[in-house]
Amino acid sequence: MNRSPRAAMLVLVMMLNSGCLGLVDDIVDDIDDEIMDPVLDWLESEYPKLDLPIRERTSPVLDSYDECELLLADL
């Protein structure tokens, strides 16, 4: 089992870099927490909400319009 020095160096570099990548991931998570926490607090606060009625299931009906004004009036 002859191993080249390149393979040993590659494995060593991969092992050393895995710790560095873990540190970067922790920093990114901390930054995301700092940004997202105030946004989520704002969304959960007493922001005005719409009271929408309950939707009823009906069969779809396609209406054809000859003029744009009739369509705009219905919209």
mmCIF file of N, CA and C in Angstrom:
data_model
loop_
_atom_site.group_PDB
_atom_site.id
_atom_site.type_symbol
_atom_site.label_atom_id
_atom_site.label_comp_id
_atom_site.label_asym_id
_atom_site.label_seq_id
_atom_site.Cartn_x
_atom_site.Cartn_y
_atom_site.Cartn_z
ATOM 1 N N MET A 1 0.821 -1.179 0.000
ATOM 2 C CA MET A 1 0.000 0.000 0.000
ATOM 3 C C MET A 1 0.870 1.249 0.000
ATOM 4 N N ASN A 2 1.345 1.596 -1.135
ATOM 5 C CA ASN A 2 2.106 2.834 -1.279
ATOM 6 C C ASN A 2 1.155 4.006 -1.389
ATOM 7 N N ARG A 3 1.314 4.969 -0.542
ATOM 8 C CA ARG A 3 0.491 6.179 -0.573
ATOM 9 C C ARG A 3 1.383 7.336 -0.991
ATOM 10 N N SER A 4 0.857 8.149 -1.851
ATOM 11 C CA SER A 4 1.653 9.294 -2.291
ATOM 12 C C SER A 4 1.541 10.419 -1.264
ATOM 13 N N PRO A 5 2.531 11.285 -1.203
ATOM 14 C CA PRO A 5 2.454 12.420 -0.277
ATOM 15 C C PRO A 5 1.321 13.373 -0.651
ATOM 16 N N ARG A 6 0.943 13.381 -1.913
ATOM 17 C CA ARG A 6 -0.167 14.251 -2.331
ATOM 18 C C ARG A 6 -1.474 13.828 -1.672
ATOM 19 N N ALA A 7 -1.704 12.521 -1.622
ATOM 20 C CA ALA A 7 -2.934 12.027 -1.006
ATOM 21 C C ALA A 7 -2.966 12.382 0.477
ATOM 22 N N ALA A 8 -1.834 12.235 1.147
ATOM 23 C CA ALA A 8 -1.773 12.569 2.570
ATOM 24 C C ALA A 8 -2.015 14.058 2.788
ATOM 25 N N MET A 9 -1.419 14.882 1.943
ATOM 26 C CA MET A 9 -1.618 16.330 2.067
ATOM 27 C C MET A 9 -3.070 16.707 1.774
ATOM 28 N N LEU A 10 -3.664 16.060 0.779
ATOM 29 C CA LEU A 10 -5.059 16.342 0.438
ATOM 30 C C LEU A 10 -5.981 16.009 1.609
ATOM 31 N N VAL A 11 -5.765 14.851 2.222
ATOM 32 C CA VAL A 11 -6.584 14.462 3.375
ATOM 33 C C VAL A 11 -6.368 15.432 4.530
ATOM 34 N N LEU A 12 -5.136 15.837 4.757
ATOM 35 C CA LEU A 12 -4.833 16.776 5.836
ATOM 36 C C LEU A 12 -5.505 18.122 5.597
ATOM 37 N N VAL A 13 -5.438 18.622 4.371
ATOM 38 C CA VAL A 13 -6.072 19.905 4.046
ATOM 39 C C VAL A 13 -7.586 19.806 4.192
ATOM 40 N N MET A 14 -8.171 18.687 3.762
ATOM 41 C CA MET A 14 -9.626 18.516 3.893
ATOM 42 C C MET A 14 -10.043 18.512 5.359
ATOM 43 N N MET A 15 -9.264 17.852 6.196
ATOM 44 C CA MET A 15 -9.607 17.810 7.624
ATOM 45 C C MET A 15 -9.481 19.184 8.272
ATOM 46 N N LEU A 16 -8.462 19.920 7.899
ATOM 47 C CA LEU A 16 -8.275 21.251 8.477
ATOM 48 C C LEU A 16 -9.344 22.229 7.986
ATOM 49 N N ASN A 17 -9.733 22.116 6.735
ATOM 50 C CA ASN A 17 -10.737 23.027 6.185
ATOM 51 C C ASN A 17 -12.139 22.749 6.710
ATOM 52 N N SER A 18 -12.414 21.525 7.122
ATOM 53 C CA SER A 18 -13.761 21.233 7.619
ATOM 54 C C SER A 18 -14.057 22.042 8.875
ATOM 55 N N GLY A 19 -13.068 22.246 9.719
ATOM 56 C CA GLY A 19 -13.263 23.081 10.904
ATOM 57 C C GLY A 19 -13.492 24.526 10.536
ATOM 58 N N CYS A 20 -12.793 25.012 9.521
ATOM 59 C CA CYS A 20 -12.966 26.401 9.083
ATOM 60 C C CYS A 20 -14.350 26.608 8.496
ATOM 61 N N LEU A 21 -14.813 25.635 7.729
ATOM 62 C CA LEU A 21 -16.143 25.763 7.137
ATOM 63 C C LEU A 21 -17.225 25.752 8.214
ATOM 64 N N GLY A 22 -17.003 24.994 9.283
ATOM 65 C CA GLY A 22 -17.951 24.996 10.387
ATOM 66 C C GLY A 22 -18.023 26.343 11.073
ATOM 67 N N LEU A 23 -16.894 27.019 11.197
ATOM 68 C CA LEU A 23 -16.883 28.355 11.800
ATOM 69 C C LEU A 23 -17.639 29.352 10.935
ATOM 70 N N VAL A 24 -17.437 29.270 9.634
ATOM 71 C CA VAL A 24 -18.131 30.184 8.723
ATOM 72 C C VAL A 24 -19.629 29.940 8.789
ATOM 73 N N ASP A 25 -20.044 28.682 8.882
ATOM 74 C CA ASP A 25 -21.467 28.361 8.958
ATOM 75 C C ASP A 25 -22.085 28.937 10.228
ATOM 76 N N ASP A 26 -21.367 28.873 11.352
ATOM 77 C CA ASP A 26 -21.875 29.451 12.599
ATOM 78 C C ASP A 26 -22.034 30.961 12.487
ATOM 79 N N ILE A 27 -21.092 31.616 11.820
ATOM 80 C CA ILE A 27 -21.172 33.069 11.656
ATOM 81 C C ILE A 27 -22.369 33.438 10.798
ATOM 82 N N VAL A 28 -22.602 32.671 9.728
ATOM 83 C CA VAL A 28 -23.746 32.942 8.849
ATOM 84 C C VAL A 28 -25.049 32.747 9.616
ATOM 85 N N ASP A 29 -25.137 31.712 10.451
ATOM 86 C CA ASP A 29 -26.348 31.491 11.248
ATOM 87 C C ASP A 29 -26.589 32.640 12.218
ATOM 88 N N ASP A 30 -25.523 33.146 12.837
ATOM 89 C CA ASP A 30 -25.672 34.278 13.759
ATOM 90 C C ASP A 30 -26.170 35.520 13.031
ATOM 91 N N ILE A 31 -25.650 35.762 11.839
ATOM 92 C CA ILE A 31 -26.089 36.923 11.062
ATOM 93 C C ILE A 31 -27.551 36.772 10.668
ATOM 94 N N ASP A 32 -27.949 35.567 10.242
ATOM 95 C CA ASP A 32 -29.347 35.335 9.877
ATOM 96 C C ASP A 32 -30.268 35.556 11.068
ATOM 97 N N ASP A 33 -29.837 35.114 12.262
ATOM 98 C CA ASP A 33 -30.661 35.311 13.452
ATOM 99 C C ASP A 33 -30.831 36.790 13.768
ATOM 100 N N GLU A 34 -29.760 37.567 13.613
ATOM 101 C CA GLU A 34 -29.841 39.002 13.900
ATOM 102 C C GLU A 34 -30.769 39.717 12.928
ATOM 103 N N ILE A 35 -30.819 39.253 11.694
ATOM 104 C CA ILE A 35 -31.660 39.900 10.684
ATOM 105 C C ILE A 35 -33.100 39.427 10.802
ATOM 106 N N MET A 36 -33.307 38.133 10.986
ATOM 107 C CA MET A 36 -34.651 37.573 10.925
ATOM 108 C C MET A 36 -35.460 37.796 12.198
ATOM 109 N N ASP A 37 -34.839 37.850 13.365
ATOM 110 C CA ASP A 37 -35.592 38.010 14.605
ATOM 111 C C ASP A 37 -36.414 39.298 14.631
ATOM 112 N N PRO A 38 -35.859 40.464 14.291
ATOM 113 C CA PRO A 38 -36.697 41.673 14.281
ATOM 114 C C PRO A 38 -37.811 41.609 13.242
ATOM 115 N N VAL A 39 -37.541 40.967 12.113
ATOM 116 C CA VAL A 39 -38.569 40.859 11.073
ATOM 117 C C VAL A 39 -39.712 39.988 11.564
ATOM 118 N N LEU A 40 -39.394 38.864 12.197
ATOM 119 C CA LEU A 40 -40.444 37.987 12.704
ATOM 120 C C LEU A 40 -41.208 38.640 13.843
ATOM 121 N N ASP A 41 -40.517 39.392 14.694
ATOM 122 C CA ASP A 41 -41.207 40.109 15.765
ATOM 123 C C ASP A 41 -42.183 41.123 15.189
ATOM 124 N N TRP A 42 -41.781 41.797 14.120
ATOM 125 C CA TRP A 42 -42.657 42.780 13.488
ATOM 126 C C TRP A 42 -43.872 42.096 12.862
ATOM 127 N N LEU A 43 -43.669 40.935 12.253
ATOM 128 C CA LEU A 43 -44.783 40.232 11.620
ATOM 129 C C LEU A 43 -45.772 39.695 12.649
ATOM 130 N N GLU A 44 -45.286 39.306 13.822
ATOM 131 C CA GLU A 44 -46.161 38.751 14.845
ATOM 132 C C GLU A 44 -46.806 39.820 15.718
ATOM 133 N N SER A 45 -46.414 41.055 15.556
ATOM 134 C CA SER A 45 -46.979 42.121 16.380
ATOM 135 C C SER A 45 -48.397 42.443 15.915
ATOM 136 N N GLU A 46 -48.946 43.516 16.417
ATOM 137 C CA GLU A 46 -50.323 43.871 16.101
ATOM 138 C C GLU A 46 -50.404 44.579 14.758
ATOM 139 N N TYR A 47 -49.988 43.892 13.751
ATOM 140 C CA TYR A 47 -50.063 44.405 12.387
ATOM 141 C C TYR A 47 -51.502 44.241 11.910
ATOM 142 N N PRO A 48 -52.068 45.220 11.231
ATOM 143 C CA PRO A 48 -53.463 45.084 10.781
ATOM 144 C C PRO A 48 -53.641 43.868 9.874
ATOM 145 N N LYS A 49 -54.663 43.106 10.156
ATOM 146 C CA LYS A 49 -54.925 41.895 9.379
ATOM 147 C C LYS A 49 -56.306 41.990 8.749
ATOM 148 N N LEU A 50 -56.470 41.339 7.632
ATOM 149 C CA LEU A 50 -57.755 41.322 6.938
ATOM 150 C C LEU A 50 -58.623 40.202 7.485
ATOM 151 N N ASP A 51 -59.888 40.488 7.699
ATOM 152 C CA ASP A 51 -60.843 39.452 8.063
ATOM 153 C C ASP A 51 -61.536 39.005 6.787
ATOM 154 N N LEU A 52 -61.073 37.898 6.247
ATOM 155 C CA LEU A 52 -61.620 37.403 4.991
ATOM 156 C C LEU A 52 -62.759 36.434 5.272
ATOM 157 N N PRO A 53 -63.793 36.453 4.446
ATOM 158 C CA PRO A 53 -64.894 35.508 4.644
ATOM 159 C C PRO A 53 -64.459 34.094 4.268
ATOM 160 N N ILE A 54 -65.232 33.134 4.723
ATOM 161 C CA ILE A 54 -64.947 31.739 4.405
ATOM 162 C C ILE A 54 -65.280 31.497 2.939
ATOM 163 N N ARG A 55 -64.379 30.831 2.251
ATOM 164 C CA ARG A 55 -64.594 30.570 0.826
ATOM 165 C C ARG A 55 -65.505 29.371 0.653
ATOM 166 N N GLU A 56 -66.401 29.470 -0.283
ATOM 167 C CA GLU A 56 -67.313 28.375 -0.579
ATOM 168 C C GLU A 56 -66.867 27.681 -1.854
ATOM 169 N N ARG A 57 -66.989 26.375 -1.857
ATOM 170 C CA ARG A 57 -66.624 25.612 -3.050
ATOM 171 C C ARG A 57 -67.820 25.557 -3.991
ATOM 172 N N THR A 58 -67.595 26.011 -5.186
ATOM 173 C CA THR A 58 -68.622 25.957 -6.224
ATOM 174 C C THR A 58 -67.975 25.491 -7.510
ATOM 175 N N SER A 59 -68.803 25.182 -8.467
ATOM 176 C CA SER A 59 -68.249 24.783 -9.759
ATOM 177 C C SER A 59 -67.826 26.037 -10.511
ATOM 178 N N PRO A 60 -66.735 25.971 -11.243
ATOM 179 C CA PRO A 60 -66.257 27.154 -11.957
ATOM 180 C C PRO A 60 -67.171 27.518 -13.119
ATOM 181 N N VAL A 61 -67.336 28.806 -13.293
ATOM 182 C CA VAL A 61 -68.156 29.315 -14.389
ATOM 183 C C VAL A 61 -67.297 30.284 -15.192
ATOM 184 N N LEU A 62 -67.220 30.053 -16.489
ATOM 185 C CA LEU A 62 -66.461 30.938 -17.353
ATOM 186 C C LEU A 62 -67.418 31.896 -18.039
ATOM 187 N N ASP A 63 -67.182 33.174 -17.835
ATOM 188 C CA ASP A 63 -67.994 34.196 -18.488
ATOM 189 C C ASP A 63 -67.206 34.765 -19.653
ATOM 190 N N SER A 64 -67.882 34.943 -20.756
ATOM 191 C CA SER A 64 -67.209 35.581 -21.891
ATOM 192 C C SER A 64 -67.658 37.034 -21.958
ATOM 193 N N TYR A 65 -66.726 37.896 -22.283
ATOM 194 C CA TYR A 65 -66.990 39.327 -22.349
ATOM 195 C C TYR A 65 -66.715 39.819 -23.766
ATOM 196 N N ASP A 66 -67.645 40.619 -24.262
ATOM 197 C CA ASP A 66 -67.469 41.187 -25.595
ATOM 198 C C ASP A 66 -66.742 42.527 -25.531
ATOM 199 N N GLU A 67 -66.837 43.193 -24.406
ATOM 200 C CA GLU A 67 -66.219 44.508 -24.276
ATOM 201 C C GLU A 67 -65.370 44.554 -23.008
ATOM 202 N N CYS A 68 -64.325 45.313 -23.097
ATOM 203 C CA CYS A 68 -63.424 45.452 -21.946
ATOM 204 C C CYS A 68 -64.102 46.197 -20.800
ATOM 205 N N GLU A 69 -64.998 47.102 -21.120
ATOM 206 C CA GLU A 69 -65.652 47.888 -20.072
ATOM 207 C C GLU A 69 -66.512 47.006 -19.176
ATOM 208 N N LEU A 70 -67.177 46.011 -19.747
ATOM 209 C CA LEU A 70 -67.974 45.088 -18.933
ATOM 210 C C LEU A 70 -67.071 44.259 -18.013
ATOM 211 N N LEU A 71 -65.948 43.825 -18.558
ATOM 212 C CA LEU A 71 -65.003 43.070 -17.748
ATOM 213 C C LEU A 71 -64.466 43.922 -16.604
ATOM 214 N N LEU A 72 -64.090 45.142 -16.891
ATOM 215 C CA LEU A 72 -63.577 46.030 -15.849
ATOM 216 C C LEU A 72 -64.640 46.343 -14.806
ATOM 217 N N ALA A 73 -65.881 46.452 -15.220
ATOM 218 C CA ALA A 73 -66.958 46.718 -14.266
ATOM 219 C C ALA A 73 -67.138 45.537 -13.319
ATOM 220 N N ASP A 74 -67.004 44.312 -13.827
ATOM 221 C CA ASP A 74 -67.148 43.131 -12.974
ATOM 222 C C ASP A 74 -65.945 42.940 -12.055
ATOM 223 N N LEU A 75 -64.809 43.397 -12.501
ATOM 224 C CA LEU A 75 -63.622 43.261 -11.650
ATOM 225 C C LEU A 75 -63.715 44.228 -10.496
#
